[in-house]
Amino acid sequence: MMRSLENQLTTMFYDVNGNFAADKKFVVVFVLGGPGSGKGTQCANIVQHFGFTHLSAGDLLRAEIKSGSENGTMIQNMIKEGKIVPSEVTIKLLQQAMLESGNDKFLIDGFPRNEENRAAFEHVTKIEPEFVLFFDCSEEEMEQRLLSRNQGRVDDNIETIRKRFRVFVESSIPVIEYYKAKGKVSKIDAGKSVDEVFEDVKAIFSPYSAQAA
Ligand SMILES: Nc1ncnc2c1ncn2[C@@H]1O[C@H](COP(=O)(O)OP(=O)(O)OP(=O)(O)O)[C@@H](O)[C@H]1O
Ligand SMILES: Nc1ccn([C@@H]2O[C@H](COP(=O)(O)O)[C@@H](O)[C@H]2O)c(=O)n1
Ligand SMILES: [Mg+2]
């Protein structure tokens, strides 16, 4: 009888002490910022120049909806409301994607979104981020960008956008503050043009340029 994926993942990637991927040294950068601050746009540029693998938690969740899995309806409803999906669901998707990537350098985009995400990821994977890349942008600018994004996303409507802004302020900013207190936040003015923002991003990632794929 086929073993569950979870069972296979556990067998393949946890050591006898229950440590995830204990034989690997993953470099993880959390990419945080409000909805529409440009996380995905800049991650695509960083991938091109510095050899990281881009893992968007939102994209992984949307793929899970499309897969028709048992969690799909719950995820869809929570995304429609701009709410944060239970961490165990998102973390399992991230772990699977990390292990399937064949890479050891990751931009984890839009995660952790709240304290539960942060603490659960650290507990489950034992991974501390190298740093947090924080895209700081005004709500006015982000709202304009989202309303003209035209990607057919169920959450790009003014009602859900406003809810996502509230979730970002109430739940995600405290996570950024947590890492700021550890001296681990690199803050970027994301209100500038795409190219100007990437100039600032390049400076932060310059230590990784030699290792680009
Ligand atoms: N610096 C910028 N100036 C103007 N438009 C931008 C800039 N960066 C991204 N955009 C545009 O804004 C929209 C949102 O960008 P993006 O999808 O990268 O944001 P995000 O932070 O990943 O948002 P979400 O959290 O909703 O996924 C896109 O249409 C993108 O083309
Ligand atoms: N850690 C996360 C990340 C995202 N979500 C849900 O997905 C929505 C879209 O995320 P984007 O980063 O693509 O904007 C987000 O609004 C949440 O509903 C999540 O639950 N947990
Ligand atoms: Mg995005």
mmCIF file of C-alpha atoms and ligand atoms in Angstrom:
data_model
loop_
_atom_site.group_PDB
_atom_site.id
_atom_site.type_symbol
_atom_site.label_atom_id
_atom_site.label_comp_id
_atom_site.label_asym_id
_atom_site.label_seq_id
_atom_site.Cartn_x
_atom_site.Cartn_y
_atom_site.Cartn_z
ATOM 1 C CA MET A 1 0.000 0.000 0.000
ATOM 2 C CA MET A 2 1.413 3.435 -1.038
ATOM 3 C CA ARG A 3 2.759 5.282 2.010
ATOM 4 C CA SER A 4 1.279 8.774 2.465
ATOM 5 C CA LEU A 5 3.389 11.651 1.149
ATOM 6 C CA GLU A 6 3.709 12.834 4.720
ATOM 7 C CA ASN A 7 5.053 9.471 5.751
ATOM 8 C CA GLN A 8 7.489 9.463 2.834
ATOM 9 C CA LEU A 9 8.637 13.020 3.599
ATOM 10 C CA THR A 10 9.126 12.152 7.244
ATOM 11 C CA THR A 11 11.135 9.064 6.428
ATOM 12 C CA MET A 12 13.234 10.819 3.802
ATOM 13 C CA PHE A 13 13.948 14.115 5.464
ATOM 14 C CA TYR A 14 13.868 13.809 9.256
ATOM 15 C CA ASP A 15 16.724 12.308 11.241
ATOM 16 C CA VAL A 16 16.285 9.993 14.241
ATOM 17 C CA ASN A 17 16.012 13.042 16.518
ATOM 18 C CA GLY A 18 13.165 14.449 14.406
ATOM 19 C CA ASN A 19 15.286 17.236 12.913
ATOM 20 C CA PHE A 20 14.101 18.360 9.467
ATOM 21 C CA ALA A 21 16.707 17.944 6.719
ATOM 22 C CA ALA A 22 19.405 17.712 9.399
ATOM 23 C CA ASP A 23 22.057 16.909 6.785
ATOM 24 C CA LYS A 24 21.418 20.146 4.859
ATOM 25 C CA LYS A 25 22.416 23.771 5.502
ATOM 26 C CA PHE A 26 19.594 25.861 4.086
ATOM 27 C CA VAL A 27 20.044 29.615 3.512
ATOM 28 C CA VAL A 28 16.626 31.214 4.035
ATOM 29 C CA VAL A 29 15.645 34.840 3.519
ATOM 30 C CA PHE A 30 12.102 35.824 4.526
ATOM 31 C CA VAL A 31 10.629 38.385 2.121
ATOM 32 C CA LEU A 32 7.957 40.424 3.879
ATOM 33 C CA GLY A 33 5.891 43.508 3.108
ATOM 34 C CA GLY A 34 2.280 44.522 2.668
ATOM 35 C CA PRO A 35 0.021 43.210 -0.082
ATOM 36 C CA GLY A 36 1.234 44.793 -3.328
ATOM 37 C CA SER A 37 4.556 46.023 -1.906
ATOM 38 C CA GLY A 38 6.382 44.162 -4.704
ATOM 39 C CA LYS A 39 7.594 40.984 -2.983
ATOM 40 C CA GLY A 40 6.942 38.693 -5.947
ATOM 41 C CA THR A 41 8.278 41.187 -8.482
ATOM 42 C CA GLN A 42 11.583 41.638 -6.674
ATOM 43 C CA CYS A 43 11.939 37.930 -5.860
ATOM 44 C CA ALA A 44 11.865 37.210 -9.587
ATOM 45 C CA ASN A 45 14.775 39.654 -10.036
ATOM 46 C CA ILE A 46 16.739 38.155 -7.132
ATOM 47 C CA VAL A 47 16.308 34.642 -8.560
ATOM 48 C CA GLN A 48 17.772 35.841 -11.861
ATOM 49 C CA HIS A 49 20.825 37.455 -10.279
ATOM 50 C CA PHE A 50 21.643 35.491 -7.136
ATOM 51 C CA GLY A 51 20.592 31.880 -7.657
ATOM 52 C CA PHE A 52 17.976 31.673 -4.900
ATOM 53 C CA THR A 53 14.797 29.615 -5.295
ATOM 54 C CA HIS A 54 11.653 31.740 -4.884
ATOM 55 C CA LEU A 55 8.972 30.117 -2.740
ATOM 56 C CA SER A 56 5.818 32.260 -2.513
ATOM 57 C CA ALA A 57 3.629 30.951 0.291
ATOM 58 C CA GLY A 58 0.612 32.484 -1.442
ATOM 59 C CA ASP A 59 1.446 30.774 -4.742
ATOM 60 C CA LEU A 60 1.920 27.418 -2.969
ATOM 61 C CA LEU A 61 -1.482 27.830 -1.312
ATOM 62 C CA ARG A 62 -3.136 28.747 -4.613
ATOM 63 C CA ALA A 63 -1.565 25.681 -6.220
ATOM 64 C CA GLU A 64 -2.965 23.582 -3.370
ATOM 65 C CA ILE A 65 -6.448 24.946 -4.142
ATOM 66 C CA LYS A 66 -6.013 24.031 -7.813
ATOM 67 C CA SER A 67 -4.853 20.517 -6.862
ATOM 68 C CA GLY A 68 -8.320 19.791 -5.433
ATOM 69 C CA SER A 69 -6.822 18.619 -2.141
ATOM 70 C CA GLU A 70 -8.930 18.281 1.015
ATOM 71 C CA ASN A 71 -7.578 21.622 2.321
ATOM 72 C CA GLY A 72 -8.372 23.448 -0.928
ATOM 73 C CA THR A 73 -11.806 24.797 -0.010
ATOM 74 C CA MET A 74 -10.639 25.979 3.420
ATOM 75 C CA ILE A 75 -7.631 27.734 1.861
ATOM 76 C CA GLN A 76 -9.784 29.350 -0.852
ATOM 77 C CA ASN A 77 -12.234 30.701 1.714
ATOM 78 C CA MET A 78 -9.443 32.100 3.901
ATOM 79 C CA ILE A 79 -7.692 33.777 0.950
ATOM 80 C CA LYS A 80 -11.016 35.349 -0.095
ATOM 81 C CA GLU A 81 -11.199 36.848 3.415
ATOM 82 C CA GLY A 82 -7.518 37.832 3.543
ATOM 83 C CA LYS A 83 -7.110 35.557 6.546
ATOM 84 C CA ILE A 84 -3.997 33.545 7.447
ATOM 85 C CA VAL A 85 -4.191 29.795 6.847
ATOM 86 C CA PRO A 86 -3.166 27.460 9.725
ATOM 87 C CA SER A 87 0.635 27.279 9.850
ATOM 88 C CA GLU A 88 0.890 23.490 9.647
ATOM 89 C CA VAL A 89 -0.699 23.606 6.164
ATOM 90 C CA THR A 90 1.612 26.319 4.818
ATOM 91 C CA ILE A 91 4.758 24.953 6.443
ATOM 92 C CA LYS A 92 4.214 21.483 4.981
ATOM 93 C CA LEU A 93 3.905 23.040 1.511
ATOM 94 C CA LEU A 94 7.080 25.061 2.080
ATOM 95 C CA GLN A 95 9.015 22.027 3.354
ATOM 96 C CA GLN A 96 7.941 19.944 0.383
ATOM 97 C CA ALA A 97 8.896 22.702 -2.062
ATOM 98 C CA MET A 98 12.286 23.211 -0.405
ATOM 99 C CA LEU A 99 13.131 19.543 -0.548
ATOM 100 C CA GLU A 100 11.929 19.118 -4.126
ATOM 101 C CA SER A 101 13.861 22.204 -5.349
ATOM 102 C CA GLY A 102 17.319 20.662 -5.222
ATOM 103 C CA ASN A 103 18.551 24.072 -4.044
ATOM 104 C CA ASP A 104 19.755 25.210 -0.624
ATOM 105 C CA LYS A 105 19.103 28.984 -0.944
ATOM 106 C CA PHE A 106 15.506 30.180 -0.609
ATOM 107 C CA LEU A 107 13.539 33.381 -0.756
ATOM 108 C CA ILE A 108 10.425 32.588 1.288
ATOM 109 C CA ASP A 109 7.938 35.206 0.101
ATOM 110 C CA GLY A 110 4.973 36.258 2.237
ATOM 111 C CA PHE A 111 5.964 34.067 5.166
ATOM 112 C CA PRO A 112 5.904 34.223 8.183
ATOM 113 C CA ARG A 113 2.675 36.244 8.109
ATOM 114 C CA ASN A 114 2.061 36.079 11.900
ATOM 115 C CA GLU A 115 3.661 34.897 15.167
ATOM 116 C CA GLU A 116 2.160 31.422 14.797
ATOM 117 C CA ASN A 117 3.773 31.065 11.347
ATOM 118 C CA ARG A 118 7.117 32.261 12.713
ATOM 119 C CA ALA A 119 7.253 30.111 15.827
ATOM 120 C CA ALA A 120 5.918 26.989 14.094
ATOM 121 C CA PHE A 121 8.431 27.238 11.234
ATOM 122 C CA GLU A 122 11.319 27.615 13.661
ATOM 123 C CA HIS A 123 10.065 24.706 15.800
ATOM 124 C CA VAL A 124 9.391 22.348 12.885
ATOM 125 C CA THR A 125 12.402 23.106 10.675
ATOM 126 C CA LYS A 126 14.924 24.423 13.241
ATOM 127 C CA ILE A 127 15.839 27.008 10.560
ATOM 128 C CA GLU A 128 16.629 30.612 11.466
ATOM 129 C CA PRO A 129 16.468 33.121 8.582
ATOM 130 C CA GLU A 130 19.709 34.782 7.431
ATOM 131 C CA PHE A 131 17.713 38.010 7.428
ATOM 132 C CA VAL A 132 14.296 39.489 6.621
ATOM 133 C CA LEU A 133 13.936 41.608 3.485
ATOM 134 C CA PHE A 134 11.156 44.066 4.297
ATOM 135 C CA PHE A 135 9.499 46.033 1.481
ATOM 136 C CA ASP A 136 8.034 49.170 3.035
ATOM 137 C CA CYS A 137 5.288 50.806 0.974
ATOM 138 C CA SER A 138 2.301 53.076 1.606
ATOM 139 C CA GLU A 139 -1.191 51.579 1.579
ATOM 140 C CA GLU A 140 -2.245 54.111 -1.071
ATOM 141 C CA GLU A 141 0.497 52.911 -3.446
ATOM 142 C CA MET A 142 -0.119 49.236 -2.670
ATOM 143 C CA GLU A 143 -3.880 49.623 -3.189
ATOM 144 C CA GLN A 144 -3.341 51.229 -6.590
ATOM 145 C CA ARG A 145 -0.947 48.453 -7.629
ATOM 146 C CA LEU A 146 -3.288 45.652 -6.528
ATOM 147 C CA LEU A 147 -6.351 47.149 -8.222
ATOM 148 C CA SER A 148 -4.428 47.274 -11.515
ATOM 149 C CA ARG A 149 -2.638 43.905 -11.151
ATOM 150 C CA ASN A 150 -5.077 42.034 -13.407
ATOM 151 C CA GLN A 151 -3.957 38.528 -12.458
ATOM 152 C CA GLY A 152 -7.508 37.391 -11.767
ATOM 153 C CA ARG A 153 -6.799 36.895 -8.075
ATOM 154 C CA VAL A 154 -9.856 36.383 -5.894
ATOM 155 C CA ASP A 155 -8.329 38.686 -3.251
ATOM 156 C CA ASP A 156 -7.565 41.683 -5.496
ATOM 157 C CA ASN A 157 -10.829 43.511 -4.730
ATOM 158 C CA ILE A 158 -11.118 46.585 -2.510
ATOM 159 C CA GLU A 159 -12.938 44.782 0.313
ATOM 160 C CA THR A 160 -10.380 41.988 0.607
ATOM 161 C CA ILE A 161 -7.462 44.383 0.041
ATOM 162 C CA ARG A 162 -8.582 46.428 3.039
ATOM 163 C CA LYS A 163 -8.860 43.242 5.137
ATOM 164 C CA ARG A 164 -5.353 42.184 4.037
ATOM 165 C CA PHE A 165 -3.965 45.564 5.026
ATOM 166 C CA ARG A 166 -5.477 45.132 8.479
ATOM 167 C CA VAL A 167 -4.028 41.619 8.820
ATOM 168 C CA PHE A 168 -0.632 42.945 7.733
ATOM 169 C CA VAL A 169 -0.646 45.717 10.356
ATOM 170 C CA GLU A 170 -2.058 43.583 13.171
ATOM 171 C CA SER A 171 -0.250 40.290 12.542
ATOM 172 C CA SER A 172 2.689 40.710 10.153
ATOM 173 C CA ILE A 173 4.258 43.948 11.407
ATOM 174 C CA PRO A 174 4.842 42.319 14.838
ATOM 175 C CA VAL A 175 6.839 39.578 13.095
ATOM 176 C CA ILE A 176 8.985 42.216 11.379
ATOM 177 C CA GLU A 177 9.455 43.915 14.758
ATOM 178 C CA TYR A 178 10.554 40.573 16.258
ATOM 179 C CA TYR A 179 13.348 40.229 13.715
ATOM 180 C CA LYS A 180 14.181 43.960 13.889
ATOM 181 C CA ALA A 181 14.887 43.488 17.604
ATOM 182 C CA LYS A 182 17.405 40.801 16.547
ATOM 183 C CA GLY A 183 19.041 43.172 14.043
ATOM 184 C CA LYS A 184 17.910 40.935 11.203
ATOM 185 C CA VAL A 185 15.720 43.279 9.097
ATOM 186 C CA SER A 186 16.880 44.937 5.866
ATOM 187 C CA LYS A 187 14.238 47.539 5.064
ATOM 188 C CA ILE A 188 13.744 48.811 1.518
ATOM 189 C CA ASP A 189 11.689 51.797 0.313
ATOM 190 C CA ALA A 190 9.388 49.845 -2.011
ATOM 191 C CA GLY A 191 7.474 52.924 -3.142
ATOM 192 C CA LYS A 192 10.073 53.659 -5.831
ATOM 193 C CA SER A 193 10.097 52.215 -9.372
ATOM 194 C CA VAL A 194 10.778 48.507 -9.904
ATOM 195 C CA ASP A 195 14.302 49.219 -11.158
ATOM 196 C CA GLU A 196 15.120 51.665 -8.367
ATOM 197 C CA VAL A 197 13.916 49.182 -5.737
ATOM 198 C CA PHE A 198 16.026 46.430 -7.307
ATOM 199 C CA GLU A 199 19.130 48.639 -7.163
ATOM 200 C CA ASP A 200 18.649 48.746 -3.389
ATOM 201 C CA VAL A 201 17.939 44.999 -3.272
ATOM 202 C CA LYS A 202 21.129 44.212 -5.215
ATOM 203 C CA ALA A 203 23.224 46.015 -2.622
ATOM 204 C CA ILE A 204 21.751 43.827 0.137
ATOM 205 C CA PHE A 205 22.335 40.590 -1.792
ATOM 206 C CA SER A 206 25.851 41.466 -2.992
ATOM 207 C CA PRO A 207 27.432 38.983 -0.507
ATOM 208 C CA TYR A 208 25.654 36.227 -2.437
ATOM 209 C CA SER A 209 26.628 37.341 -5.949
ATOM 210 C CA ALA A 210 29.701 35.085 -6.198
ATOM 211 C CA GLN A 211 27.526 32.065 -5.399
ATOM 212 C CA ALA A 212 24.940 32.812 -8.109
ATOM 213 C CA ALA A 213 23.979 29.693 -10.037
HETATM 214 N N1 LIG B 1 8.062 49.255 -7.621
HETATM 215 C C1 LIG B 1 6.879 49.084 -8.259
HETATM 216 N N2 LIG B 1 6.287 50.144 -8.860
HETATM 217 C C2 LIG B 1 5.091 49.987 -9.496
HETATM 218 N N3 LIG B 1 4.421 48.800 -9.603
HETATM 219 C C3 LIG B 1 4.984 47.730 -9.008
HETATM 220 C C4 LIG B 1 6.225 47.795 -8.312
HETATM 221 N N4 LIG B 1 6.534 46.548 -7.843
HETATM 222 C C5 LIG B 1 5.512 45.739 -8.226
HETATM 223 N N5 LIG B 1 4.585 46.434 -8.935
HETATM 224 C C6 LIG B 1 3.326 45.925 -9.484
HETATM 225 O O1 LIG B 1 2.434 45.885 -8.382
HETATM 226 C C7 LIG B 1 1.648 44.669 -8.404
HETATM 227 C C8 LIG B 1 1.938 43.875 -7.134
HETATM 228 O O2 LIG B 1 3.286 43.433 -7.186
HETATM 229 P P1 LIG B 1 3.674 42.008 -6.531
HETATM 230 O O3 LIG B 1 2.708 40.977 -7.032
HETATM 231 O O4 LIG B 1 5.129 41.808 -6.750
HETATM 232 O O5 LIG B 1 3.367 42.324 -5.015
HETATM 233 P P2 LIG B 1 3.349 41.338 -3.762
HETATM 234 O O6 LIG B 1 3.998 42.033 -2.629
HETATM 235 O O7 LIG B 1 3.883 39.988 -4.149
HETATM 236 O O8 LIG B 1 1.775 41.249 -3.518
HETATM 237 P P3 LIG B 1 0.917 40.056 -2.827
HETATM 238 O O9 LIG B 1 1.323 40.010 -1.387
HETATM 239 O O10 LIG B 1 -0.506 40.481 -3.056
HETATM 240 O O11 LIG B 1 1.271 38.791 -3.584
HETATM 241 C C9 LIG B 1 2.042 43.937 -9.681
HETATM 242 O O12 LIG B 1 1.109 44.252 -10.708
HETATM 243 C C10 LIG B 1 3.424 44.506 -10.012
HETATM 244 O O13 LIG B 1 3.674 44.486 -11.415
HETATM 245 N N1 LIG B 2 2.044 32.706 5.102
HETATM 246 C C1 LIG B 2 0.912 32.883 4.401
HETATM 247 C C2 LIG B 2 0.943 33.517 3.135
HETATM 248 C C3 LIG B 2 -0.245 33.727 2.468
HETATM 249 N N2 LIG B 2 -1.415 33.302 3.031
HETATM 250 C C4 LIG B 2 -2.708 33.516 2.342
HETATM 251 O O1 LIG B 2 -2.497 33.726 0.942
HETATM 252 C C5 LIG B 2 -2.950 35.050 0.590
HETATM 253 C C6 LIG B 2 -2.114 35.591 -0.540
HETATM 254 O O2 LIG B 2 -0.770 35.707 -0.131
HETATM 255 P P1 LIG B 2 0.221 36.565 -1.093
HETATM 256 O O3 LIG B 2 1.543 36.592 -0.375
HETATM 257 O O4 LIG B 2 0.259 35.865 -2.423
HETATM 258 O O5 LIG B 2 -0.439 37.911 -1.189
HETATM 259 C C7 LIG B 2 -2.860 35.825 1.895
HETATM 260 O O6 LIG B 2 -3.651 37.002 1.869
HETATM 261 C C8 LIG B 2 -3.381 34.782 2.872
HETATM 262 O O7 LIG B 2 -4.795 34.669 2.747
HETATM 263 C C9 LIG B 2 -1.438 32.690 4.283
HETATM 264 O O8 LIG B 2 -2.528 32.326 4.784
HETATM 265 N N3 LIG B 2 -0.270 32.470 4.944
HETATM 266 MG MG MG B 3 3.085 38.097 -4.090
#
